Structures are given as C-alpha cells and as structure tokens.
Coordinates of C-alpha atoms (C1' of nucleotides) in Angstrom, one line a residue:
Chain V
X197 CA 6.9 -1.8 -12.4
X198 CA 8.8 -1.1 -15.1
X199 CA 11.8 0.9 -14.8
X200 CA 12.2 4.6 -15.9
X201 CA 15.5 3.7 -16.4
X202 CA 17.2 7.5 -15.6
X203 CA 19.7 8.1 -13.2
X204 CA 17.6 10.2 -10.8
X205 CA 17.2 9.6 -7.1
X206 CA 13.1 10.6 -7.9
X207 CA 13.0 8.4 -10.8
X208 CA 14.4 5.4 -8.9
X209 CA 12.1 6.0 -5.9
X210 CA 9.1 6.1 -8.4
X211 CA 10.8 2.5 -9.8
X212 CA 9.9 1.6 -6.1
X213 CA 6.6 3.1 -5.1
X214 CA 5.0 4.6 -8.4
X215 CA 3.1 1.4 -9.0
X216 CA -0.7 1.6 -8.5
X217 CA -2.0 1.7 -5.0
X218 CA 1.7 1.2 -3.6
X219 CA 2.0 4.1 -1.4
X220 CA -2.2 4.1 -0.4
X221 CA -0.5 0.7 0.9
X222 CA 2.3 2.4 2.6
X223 CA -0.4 4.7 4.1
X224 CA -2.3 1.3 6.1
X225 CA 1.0 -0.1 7.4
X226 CA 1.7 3.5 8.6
X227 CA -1.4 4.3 10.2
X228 CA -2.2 0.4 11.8
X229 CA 1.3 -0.9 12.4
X230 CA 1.5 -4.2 11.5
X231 CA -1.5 -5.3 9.9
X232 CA -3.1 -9.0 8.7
X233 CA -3.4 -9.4 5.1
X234 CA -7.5 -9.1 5.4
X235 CA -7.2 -5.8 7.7
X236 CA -5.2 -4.1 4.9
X237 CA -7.7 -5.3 2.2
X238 CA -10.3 -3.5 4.5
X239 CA -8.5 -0.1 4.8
X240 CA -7.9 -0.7 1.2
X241 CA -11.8 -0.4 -0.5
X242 CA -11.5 -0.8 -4.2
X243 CA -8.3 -3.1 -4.3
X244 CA -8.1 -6.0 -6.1
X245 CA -7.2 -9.1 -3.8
X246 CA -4.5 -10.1 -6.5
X247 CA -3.2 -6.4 -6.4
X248 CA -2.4 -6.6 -3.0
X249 CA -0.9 -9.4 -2.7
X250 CA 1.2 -8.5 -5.8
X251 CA 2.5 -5.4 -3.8
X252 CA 3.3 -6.7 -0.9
X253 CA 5.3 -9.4 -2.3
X254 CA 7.3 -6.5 -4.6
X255 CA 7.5 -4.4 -1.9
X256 CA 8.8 -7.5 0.8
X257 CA 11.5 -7.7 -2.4
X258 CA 12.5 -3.9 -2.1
X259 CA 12.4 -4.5 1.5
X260 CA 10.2 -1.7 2.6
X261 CA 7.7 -4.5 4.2
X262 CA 8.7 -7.3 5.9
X263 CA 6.5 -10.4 6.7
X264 CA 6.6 -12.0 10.0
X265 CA 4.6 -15.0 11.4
X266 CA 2.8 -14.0 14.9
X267 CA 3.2 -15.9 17.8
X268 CA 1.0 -19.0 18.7
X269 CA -2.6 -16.7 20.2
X270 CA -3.2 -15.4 17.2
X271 CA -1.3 -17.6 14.6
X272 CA -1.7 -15.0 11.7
X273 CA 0.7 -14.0 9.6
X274 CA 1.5 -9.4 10.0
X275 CA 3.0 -7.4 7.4
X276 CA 4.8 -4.5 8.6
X277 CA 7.1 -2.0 7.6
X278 CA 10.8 -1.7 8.0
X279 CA 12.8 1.6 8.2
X280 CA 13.4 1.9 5.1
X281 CA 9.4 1.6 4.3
X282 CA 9.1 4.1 7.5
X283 CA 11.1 6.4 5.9
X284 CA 8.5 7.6 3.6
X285 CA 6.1 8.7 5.9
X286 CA 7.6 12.4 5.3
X287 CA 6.8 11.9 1.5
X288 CA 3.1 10.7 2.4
X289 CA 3.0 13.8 4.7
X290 CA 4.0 16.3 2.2
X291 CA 1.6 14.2 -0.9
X292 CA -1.8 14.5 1.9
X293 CA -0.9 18.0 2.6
X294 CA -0.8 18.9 -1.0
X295 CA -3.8 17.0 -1.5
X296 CA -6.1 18.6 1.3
X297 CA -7.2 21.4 -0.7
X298 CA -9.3 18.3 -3.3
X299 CA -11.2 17.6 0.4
X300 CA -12.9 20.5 0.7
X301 CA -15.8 20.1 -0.9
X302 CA -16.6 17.5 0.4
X303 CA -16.3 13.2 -1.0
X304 CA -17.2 12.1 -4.4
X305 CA -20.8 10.3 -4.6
X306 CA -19.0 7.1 -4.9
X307 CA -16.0 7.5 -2.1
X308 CA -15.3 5.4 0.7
X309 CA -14.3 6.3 3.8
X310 CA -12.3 4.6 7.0
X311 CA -12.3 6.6 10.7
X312 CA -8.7 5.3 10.8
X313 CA -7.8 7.7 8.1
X314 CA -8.6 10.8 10.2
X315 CA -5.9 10.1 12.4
X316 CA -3.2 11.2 9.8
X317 CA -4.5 14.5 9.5
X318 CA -5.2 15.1 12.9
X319 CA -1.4 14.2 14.4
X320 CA 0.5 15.9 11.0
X321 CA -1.4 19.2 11.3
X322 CA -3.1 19.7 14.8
X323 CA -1.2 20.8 17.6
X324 CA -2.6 21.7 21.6
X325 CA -2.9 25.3 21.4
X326 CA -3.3 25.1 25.1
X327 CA 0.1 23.0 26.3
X328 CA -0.2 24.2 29.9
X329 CA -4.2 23.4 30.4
X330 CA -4.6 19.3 31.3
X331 CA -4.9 17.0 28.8
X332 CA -8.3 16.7 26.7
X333 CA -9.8 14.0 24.6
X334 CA -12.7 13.4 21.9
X335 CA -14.4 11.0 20.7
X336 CA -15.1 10.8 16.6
X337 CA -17.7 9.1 15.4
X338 CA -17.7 9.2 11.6
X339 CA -20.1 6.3 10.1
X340 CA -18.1 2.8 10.0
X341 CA -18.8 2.1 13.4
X342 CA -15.3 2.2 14.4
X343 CA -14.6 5.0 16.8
X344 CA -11.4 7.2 17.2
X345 CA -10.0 9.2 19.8
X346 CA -8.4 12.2 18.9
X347 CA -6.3 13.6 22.3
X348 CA -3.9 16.2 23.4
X349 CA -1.0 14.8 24.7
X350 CA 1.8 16.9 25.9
X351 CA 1.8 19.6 23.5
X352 CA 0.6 17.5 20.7
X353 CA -2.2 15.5 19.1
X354 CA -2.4 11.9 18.7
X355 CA -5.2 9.4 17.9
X356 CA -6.1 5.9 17.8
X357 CA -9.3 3.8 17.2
X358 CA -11.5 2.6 20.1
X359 CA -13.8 4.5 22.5
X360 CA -12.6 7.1 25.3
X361 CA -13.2 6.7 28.7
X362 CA -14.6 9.8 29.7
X363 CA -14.3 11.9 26.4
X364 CA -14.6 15.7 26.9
X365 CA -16.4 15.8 23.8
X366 CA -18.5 13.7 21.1
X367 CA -18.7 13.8 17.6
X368 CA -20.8 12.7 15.6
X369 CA -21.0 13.2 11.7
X370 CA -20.1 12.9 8.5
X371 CA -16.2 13.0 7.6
X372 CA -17.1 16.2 5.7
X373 CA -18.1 18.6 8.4
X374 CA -15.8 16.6 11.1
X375 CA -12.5 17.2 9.0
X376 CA -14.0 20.6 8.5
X377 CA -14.2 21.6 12.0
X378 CA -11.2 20.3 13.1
X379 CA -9.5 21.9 10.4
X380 CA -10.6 25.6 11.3
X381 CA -13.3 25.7 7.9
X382 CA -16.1 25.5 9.6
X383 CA -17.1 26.9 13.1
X384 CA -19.7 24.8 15.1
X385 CA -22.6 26.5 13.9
X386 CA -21.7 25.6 10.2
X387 CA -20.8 22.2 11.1
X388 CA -23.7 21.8 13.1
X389 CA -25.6 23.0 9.8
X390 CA -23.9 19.6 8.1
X391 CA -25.5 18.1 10.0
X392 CA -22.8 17.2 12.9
X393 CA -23.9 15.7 16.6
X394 CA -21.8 17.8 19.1
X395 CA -21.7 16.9 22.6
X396 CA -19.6 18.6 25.2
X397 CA -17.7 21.8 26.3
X398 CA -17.3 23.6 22.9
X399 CA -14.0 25.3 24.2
X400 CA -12.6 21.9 23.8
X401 CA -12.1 22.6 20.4
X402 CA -9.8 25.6 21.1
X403 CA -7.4 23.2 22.2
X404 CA -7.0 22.1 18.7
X405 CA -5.0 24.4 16.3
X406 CA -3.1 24.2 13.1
X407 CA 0.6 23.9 13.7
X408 CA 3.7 23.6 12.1
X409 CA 4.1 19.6 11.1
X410 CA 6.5 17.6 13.4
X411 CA 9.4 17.5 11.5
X412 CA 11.9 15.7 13.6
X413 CA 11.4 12.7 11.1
X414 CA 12.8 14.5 8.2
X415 CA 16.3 15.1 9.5
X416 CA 16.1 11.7 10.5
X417 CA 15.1 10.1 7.1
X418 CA 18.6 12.0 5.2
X419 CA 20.6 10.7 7.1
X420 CA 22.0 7.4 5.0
X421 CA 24.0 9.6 2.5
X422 CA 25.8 11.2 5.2
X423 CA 29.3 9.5 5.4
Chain N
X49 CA -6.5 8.2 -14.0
X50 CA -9.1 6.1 -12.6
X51 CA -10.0 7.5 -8.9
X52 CA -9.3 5.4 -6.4
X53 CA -12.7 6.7 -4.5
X54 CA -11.5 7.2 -1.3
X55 CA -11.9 10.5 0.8
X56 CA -8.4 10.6 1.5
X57 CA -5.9 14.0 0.9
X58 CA -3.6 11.0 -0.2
X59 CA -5.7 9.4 -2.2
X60 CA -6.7 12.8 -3.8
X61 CA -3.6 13.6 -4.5
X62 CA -3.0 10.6 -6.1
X63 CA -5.5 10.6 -8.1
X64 CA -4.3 13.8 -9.7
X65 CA -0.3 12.6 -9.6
X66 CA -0.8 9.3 -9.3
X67 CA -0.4 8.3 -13.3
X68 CA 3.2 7.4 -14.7
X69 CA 5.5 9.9 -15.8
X70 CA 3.3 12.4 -13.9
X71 CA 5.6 13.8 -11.4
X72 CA 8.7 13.5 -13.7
X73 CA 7.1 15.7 -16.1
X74 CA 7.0 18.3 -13.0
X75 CA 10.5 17.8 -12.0
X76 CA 11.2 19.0 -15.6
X77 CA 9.0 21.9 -15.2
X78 CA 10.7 23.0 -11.8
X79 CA 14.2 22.5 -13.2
X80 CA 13.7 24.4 -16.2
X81 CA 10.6 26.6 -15.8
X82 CA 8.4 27.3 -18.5
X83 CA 9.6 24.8 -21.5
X84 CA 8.4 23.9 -25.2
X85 CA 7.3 20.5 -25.7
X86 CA 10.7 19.4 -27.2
X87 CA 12.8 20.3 -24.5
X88 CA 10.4 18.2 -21.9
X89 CA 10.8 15.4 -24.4
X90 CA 14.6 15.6 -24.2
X91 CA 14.8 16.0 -20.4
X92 CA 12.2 13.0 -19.9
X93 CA 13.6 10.2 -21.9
X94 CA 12.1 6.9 -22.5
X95 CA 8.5 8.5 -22.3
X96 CA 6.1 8.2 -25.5
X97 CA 5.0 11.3 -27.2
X98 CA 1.6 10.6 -27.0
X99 CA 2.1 10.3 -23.3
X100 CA 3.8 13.5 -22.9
X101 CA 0.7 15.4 -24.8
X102 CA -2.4 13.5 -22.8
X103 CA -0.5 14.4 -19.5
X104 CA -0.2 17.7 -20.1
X105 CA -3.4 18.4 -21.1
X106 CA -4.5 16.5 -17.6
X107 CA -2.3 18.5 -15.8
X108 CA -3.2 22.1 -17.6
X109 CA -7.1 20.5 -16.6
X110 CA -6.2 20.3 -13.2
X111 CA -4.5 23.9 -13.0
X112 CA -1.2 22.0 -12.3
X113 CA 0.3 23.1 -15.5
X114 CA -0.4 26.6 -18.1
X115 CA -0.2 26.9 -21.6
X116 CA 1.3 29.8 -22.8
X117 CA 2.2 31.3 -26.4
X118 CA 5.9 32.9 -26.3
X119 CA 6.1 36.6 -27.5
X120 CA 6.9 37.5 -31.2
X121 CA 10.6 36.2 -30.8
X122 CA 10.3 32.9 -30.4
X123 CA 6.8 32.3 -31.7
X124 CA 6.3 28.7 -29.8
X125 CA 4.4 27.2 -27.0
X126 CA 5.3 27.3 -23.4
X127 CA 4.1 25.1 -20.4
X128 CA 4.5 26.0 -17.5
X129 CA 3.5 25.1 -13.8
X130 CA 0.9 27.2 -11.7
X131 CA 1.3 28.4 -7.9
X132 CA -0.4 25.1 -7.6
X133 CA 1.9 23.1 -9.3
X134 CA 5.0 24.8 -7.9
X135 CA 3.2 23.6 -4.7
X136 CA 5.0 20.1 -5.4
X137 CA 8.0 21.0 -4.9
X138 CA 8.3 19.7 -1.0
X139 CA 6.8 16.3 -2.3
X140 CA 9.4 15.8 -4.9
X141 CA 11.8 17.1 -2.2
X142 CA 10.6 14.7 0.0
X143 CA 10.7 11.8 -2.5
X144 CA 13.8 12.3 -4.0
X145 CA 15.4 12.5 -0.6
X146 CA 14.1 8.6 0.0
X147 CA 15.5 7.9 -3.2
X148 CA 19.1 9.1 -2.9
X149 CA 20.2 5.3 -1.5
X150 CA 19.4 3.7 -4.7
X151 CA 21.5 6.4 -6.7
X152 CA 24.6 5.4 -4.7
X153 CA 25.5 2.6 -6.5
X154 CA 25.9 4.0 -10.0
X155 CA 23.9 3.9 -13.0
X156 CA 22.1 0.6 -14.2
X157 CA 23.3 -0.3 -17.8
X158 CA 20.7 1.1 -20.0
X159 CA 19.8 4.7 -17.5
X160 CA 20.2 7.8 -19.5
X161 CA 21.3 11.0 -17.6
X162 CA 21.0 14.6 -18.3
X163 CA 22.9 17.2 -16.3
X164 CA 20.3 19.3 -15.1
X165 CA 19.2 16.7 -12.9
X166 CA 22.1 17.6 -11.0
X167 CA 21.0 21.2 -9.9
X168 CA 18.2 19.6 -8.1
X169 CA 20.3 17.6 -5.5
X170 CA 22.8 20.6 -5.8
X171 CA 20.2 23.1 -4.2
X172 CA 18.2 20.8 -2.0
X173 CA 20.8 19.0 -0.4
X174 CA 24.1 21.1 -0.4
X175 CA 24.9 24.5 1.8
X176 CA 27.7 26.8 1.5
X177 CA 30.1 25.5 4.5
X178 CA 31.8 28.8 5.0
X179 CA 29.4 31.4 3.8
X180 CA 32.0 35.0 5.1
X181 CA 34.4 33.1 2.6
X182 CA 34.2 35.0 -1.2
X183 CA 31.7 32.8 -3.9
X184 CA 32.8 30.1 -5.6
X185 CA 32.2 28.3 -8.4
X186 CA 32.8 25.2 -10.2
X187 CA 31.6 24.1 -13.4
X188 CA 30.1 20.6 -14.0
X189 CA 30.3 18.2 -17.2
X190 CA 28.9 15.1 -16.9
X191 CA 29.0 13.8 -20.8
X192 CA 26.1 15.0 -22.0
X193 CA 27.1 18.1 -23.6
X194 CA 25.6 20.1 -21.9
X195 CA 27.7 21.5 -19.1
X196 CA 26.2 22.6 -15.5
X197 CA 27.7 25.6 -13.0
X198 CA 27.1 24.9 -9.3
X199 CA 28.2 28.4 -7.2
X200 CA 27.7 29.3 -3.6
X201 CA 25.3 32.6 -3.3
X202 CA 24.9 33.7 0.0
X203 CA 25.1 30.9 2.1
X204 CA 23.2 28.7 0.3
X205 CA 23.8 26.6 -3.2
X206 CA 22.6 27.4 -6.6
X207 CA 23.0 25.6 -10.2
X208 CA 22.0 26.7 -13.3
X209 CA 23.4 25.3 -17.1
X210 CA 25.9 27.0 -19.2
X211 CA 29.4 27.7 -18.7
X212 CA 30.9 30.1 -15.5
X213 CA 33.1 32.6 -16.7
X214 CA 35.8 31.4 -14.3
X215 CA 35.3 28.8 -12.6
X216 CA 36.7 27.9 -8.9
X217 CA 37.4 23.9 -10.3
X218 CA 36.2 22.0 -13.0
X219 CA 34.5 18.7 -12.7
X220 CA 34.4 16.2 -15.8
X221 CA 33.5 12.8 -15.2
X222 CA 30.6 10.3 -15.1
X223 CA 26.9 11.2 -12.7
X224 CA 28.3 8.5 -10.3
X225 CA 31.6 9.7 -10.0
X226 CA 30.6 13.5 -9.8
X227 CA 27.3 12.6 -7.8
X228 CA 29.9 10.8 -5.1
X229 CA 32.4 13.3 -4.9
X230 CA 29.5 16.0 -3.9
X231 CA 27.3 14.6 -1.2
X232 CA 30.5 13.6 0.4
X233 CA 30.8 9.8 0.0
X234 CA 33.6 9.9 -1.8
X235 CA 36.8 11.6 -1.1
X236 CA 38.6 13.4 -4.5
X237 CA 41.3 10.5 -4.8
X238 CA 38.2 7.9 -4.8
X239 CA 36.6 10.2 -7.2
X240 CA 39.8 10.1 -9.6
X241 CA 40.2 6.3 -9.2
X242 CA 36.5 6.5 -10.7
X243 CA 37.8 8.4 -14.0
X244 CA 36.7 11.7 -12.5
X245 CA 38.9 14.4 -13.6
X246 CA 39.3 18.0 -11.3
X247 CA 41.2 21.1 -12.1
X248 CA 41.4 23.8 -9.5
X249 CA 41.9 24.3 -5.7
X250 CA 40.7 20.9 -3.6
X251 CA 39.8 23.2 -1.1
X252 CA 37.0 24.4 -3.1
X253 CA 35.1 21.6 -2.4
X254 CA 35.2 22.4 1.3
X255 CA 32.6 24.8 0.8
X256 CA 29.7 22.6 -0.3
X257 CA 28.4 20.3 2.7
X258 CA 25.2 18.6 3.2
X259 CA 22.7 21.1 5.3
X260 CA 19.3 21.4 5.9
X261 CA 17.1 21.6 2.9
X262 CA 15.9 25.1 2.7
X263 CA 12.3 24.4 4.8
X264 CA 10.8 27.9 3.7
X265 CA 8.4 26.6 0.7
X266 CA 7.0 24.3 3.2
X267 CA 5.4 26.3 5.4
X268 CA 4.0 28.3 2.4
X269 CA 2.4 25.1 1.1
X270 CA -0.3 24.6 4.2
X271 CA -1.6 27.5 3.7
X272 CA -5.1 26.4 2.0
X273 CA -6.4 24.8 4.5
X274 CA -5.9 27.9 7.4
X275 CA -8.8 29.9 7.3
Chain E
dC140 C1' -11.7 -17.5 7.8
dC141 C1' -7.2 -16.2 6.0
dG142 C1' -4.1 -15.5 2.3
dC143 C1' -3.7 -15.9 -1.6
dA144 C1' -3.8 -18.1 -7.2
dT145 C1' -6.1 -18.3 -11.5
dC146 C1' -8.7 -16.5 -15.2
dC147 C1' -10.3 -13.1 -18.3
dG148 C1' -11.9 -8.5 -20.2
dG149 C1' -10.6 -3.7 -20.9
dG150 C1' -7.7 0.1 -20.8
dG151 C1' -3.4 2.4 -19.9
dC152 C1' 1.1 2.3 -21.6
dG153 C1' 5.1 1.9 -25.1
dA154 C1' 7.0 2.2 -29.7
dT155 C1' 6.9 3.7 -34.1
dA156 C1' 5.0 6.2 -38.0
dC157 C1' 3.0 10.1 -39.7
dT158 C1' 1.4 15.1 -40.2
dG159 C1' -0.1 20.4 -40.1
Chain O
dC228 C1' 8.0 22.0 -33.7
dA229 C1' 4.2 20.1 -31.6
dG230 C1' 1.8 17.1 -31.6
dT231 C1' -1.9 12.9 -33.7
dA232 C1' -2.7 8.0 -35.2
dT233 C1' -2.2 3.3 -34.8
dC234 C1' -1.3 -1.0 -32.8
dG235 C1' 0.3 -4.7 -29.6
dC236 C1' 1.1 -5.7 -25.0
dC237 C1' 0.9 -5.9 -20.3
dC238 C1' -1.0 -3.9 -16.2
dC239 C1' -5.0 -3.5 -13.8
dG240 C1' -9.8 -4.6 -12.2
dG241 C1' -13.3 -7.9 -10.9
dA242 C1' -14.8 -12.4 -10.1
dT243 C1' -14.1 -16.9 -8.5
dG244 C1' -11.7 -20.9 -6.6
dC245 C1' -8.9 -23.2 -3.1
dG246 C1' -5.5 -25.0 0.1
dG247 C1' -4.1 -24.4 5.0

DNA sequence: CCGCATCCGGGGCGATACTG
DNA sequence: CAGTATCGCCCCGGATGCGG
C-alpha cells in the first residue's frame, strides 16, 4: 500500500495492515493457526484469489506471516503467523468489539457466514459464570456443516471446530439467534422464536456470562519499547 | 466502501472504518475535538480534499462524526465525533501500540510531522513515576511551530498545545530525538548527540515512565452488547 | 487439487484547479 | 473557509489459465 508518509506509530501500522482485506486475513491465521493457502481462501468468501496471494506475500515481507513447507504426510505448504503478526490480536479484539453493535440486527441478505468465526466472540467476551461447577460443553451448529464446540474450561471459555463427545447441549440455528443467545439478547424463548433447535439442560447456558476480556496479551504486546 | 458481506463484528467494523484515511481522520478528531475542515486538512497531510469531504459525510452517515455550526463568534463549521465515534478510541489505542516499533527508527525522508501527534503517545503510554512529588511540566517543540506542553496531573500524564507558563525543562529537537528521549530508549546524552536540545532539571524526566494505559474507556466500550 | 499468475473492466484514490 | 469538479492512475474484483 501506499505510504501515509507521517511520522505516527498509527499511521505506520495502517502502512502495514490498512490494505484491503489485510487484517480479515489476520483474523483466519488467528482463529485456525496455520492454515493452507485454499483453507484461508475458504474462510475468506468474496476474496479474490490474486488478492490473497498478493497479501500474504506483502505481509511474509513485513514479516507478520511466515511461510513454512509441512512435513512429508501432508506435503502442503502453511502460512502462519509470527509474533509480530500475533501481536495484533488485541487490535482485532478491540475492532470486533466495536463492531458488535452492526450484528444485531441480524446479516445482510447477501452475507456469508463461517462457524469458525463464532469462536472469537465466544473466548474474548464469555467467561464461566459458574468456575466451581464441572466443566460444560455445547455443541453449535450454525449452517456450513462444520460444527463447533463452545466449552468452559477452568474459569473460561474456549472453542474449536469438530463435534463434542457427549455435549451438555445442542444448538442448532441460524448465526443470528445463536450469537444472540449467547450474547445475553435474547433469552431461549426469543431465540427459540428465530427459529433456534435447543437441546439439553437450559441452565447450561447460565454458565455462560459476559466478562471482562482477557487482557494478559495486551501487557504483553508493549513490551518492545521498553528498554 | 464496498462490504465485504460477511457477518463478522470485524468485518462490520471494517466495513464502516475500513476505507483509507478513515481512522486517521478520527485520530484528528480525538486529538483536537471538534475541528473546522481546515484544521483536519492541516493535521492529515498528504490526503486529497475531495477525500477529506466524502469521508466525512460517510462518517456523519454512520453517526461516527456530527456536524455542527459554531455560535455567533466564530461563525464556521464544526465536526465532531459522537459517543460512538469516541468509542474508537481503544482501537486506535490498540493499533498505535502495534505500531510504535516502526517509529523507532526515525522518520522516512519525505514523513511530515505535526506536534500534536505527540500528546497521544504522551497520555497513552506515559504515567507520572512519582505522583506525592509537586506537577511538572515541560514544554515540547518539535519544528513545527507549533509548540506542545506535556505536565503530570495527578498521577497520570496530560498534553495539550500552547506554551506552559513555566515550564519544568524545555525540549527542542527533532520527533525522533524527542520521541526517543520519552519512551525511554534513549538516555538525555543520546538524545543530545541526536541534536536534541534540554534546558531544566534532568531529573524532571524521572517522572514520566511508561505505565499501564489508562484501561477505564475500555470497559465503557462493551457496553452495547450487555443487556 | 493446490497455489498461484495473467488479463481486463470499473471504481476508489491522488493531485490540481476552481468556486460560492 | 469549505468545499466541488475534473482527470489520470492504480488498486481492486472477477474470471480464467496453468505448472507442480
């Protein structure tokens, strides 16, 4: 991208990551670890293939994604970010919470939609409300046929794709009323109303309150000015 | 912009903030509250005028920015940010925080600089280090005319432009220099062999150490979303 | 199939000139 | 002072091709 060309330390990180798509990028590698060029695409609906392959070679050069060549079983070649690129998973936390209020209503006729992307809301705002009660797990099933588990684990809430043993609770709806319940909008009646498949103990949801974000990454992210 | 059409918060967001010179027309709205449309043009150089006018009537569409006509007195327009738009503030934060390493090795040949960009890492990154200790102040003038005052008040650090009536020290040198000196990577005689030139007590600069940003518009800023 | 490169049309952006 | 008008360019979007 062209430079703003001003001695600012937000101006140079928008000389970085302002391009187009650049930090929806930063959003995959964060959310799947290190990901195959055609994975990313896939997480990434509306990209151009050219884009994307424009990016990650600009952002290899800033050295916020490095390429690596994985071993002999799967013989694919995995992007993935460095420090420096994990470093601005606060600013992507701060952007999403600031853009929450724009998902209320509900998606645009025309948006897509990836189960993978409720796990970033669900681990930077939920926390167990119940610590001292055994762990719980759901299961979230949101229309692309790829499942995530949304759990409790030791105080706090984490999530990752695939099916749960023996969930406590299913889910089954659209990302509107799911992110609405799990947010505190809507209680199980209303989200029921949306049209949401519930299965399970609904005190299971108790478990899952709004909490202050984790913040131990930022004091971690300012430290390189520090002599 | 174009949406990118995904039901994302961060793809939302971007959508709104997402366009160049976006969120550096907001960090001249936070640093100098309500402005006229010169001034933003003089604290945002290198953008085109036309560019300057379409975003702000994006951003007064999306409620980020108000228009507002200035009493009898001075008789011209005002923009300024909303609740929402003051909202931003952690993201920039945030942002300029992972952009500080690309500041630290000076200028590139053709930045500009103005000195209010100083007050912002003044107030986000800087604490008073001995806050029983009486207020000080120095006074800050980095070439363009246009001199900044950066004072200890209760504990924490605050910077405004103009003169201080009498000042602790005197800074007067280039952004890199004075920028250096500050956030602690340099030490005064590395300062000086940079051209930077300080009258006053040495000891004055004791009392400005890096801290924890101040966390408290944070947890103001997730709000929305509790019901 | 994976990871791009190439080509092309349209629009966002940059620079300058001009105006109520 | 606060913009509008104009114009060229390059970034972006969409489609297709193609070597490993």
């Amino acid at each position: 991208m062209r430079s703003y060309g001003q001695y600012c330390a937000l101006a140079k990180a928008l000389d970085v990551v302002g391009d187009r798509w650049t930090l929806l990028i930063i959003r995959e590698l964060l959310l799947r670890g290190p990901s195959r060029y055609t994975d990313l695409r896939n997480g990434l609906p509306g990209i151009a293939t050219n884009l994307l392959a424009d990016r990650l070679r600009e952002l290899e050069r800033a050295e916020i994604v490095a390429r690596e060549d994985a071993p002999p079983p799967v013989a694919s070649t995995l992007f993935r970010l460095t420090p420096r690129g994990e470093g601005l998973r606060p600013v992507l936390d701060e952007l999403g919470r600031w853009g929450v209020p724009y998902m209320t209503e509900g998606p645009a006729p025309r948006d897509e939609f990836r189960s993978r992307w409720l796990a970033w809301p669900a681990e930077a705002f939920l926390v167990d409300g119940e610590p001292a009660q055994p762990p719980v797990a759901i299961e979230v099933r949101a229309g692309d046929d790829e499942p995530m588990v949304i759990e409790t684990r030791a105080g706090s809430v984490e999530s990752h794709p695939g099916r749960a043993g023996h969930p406590d609770a299913v889910l089954t709806g659209t990302p509107h009323a799911i992110l609405g319940l799990l947010s505190g909008r809507f209680d199980l009646a209303r989200a029921r109303a949306l049209g949401l498949e519930y299965e399970g103990d609904p005190r299971v949801l108790r478990r899952f309150r709004h909490g202050a974000p984790a913040d131990t990454a930022k004091a971690a992210a300012g430290t390189s000015a520090s002599r």
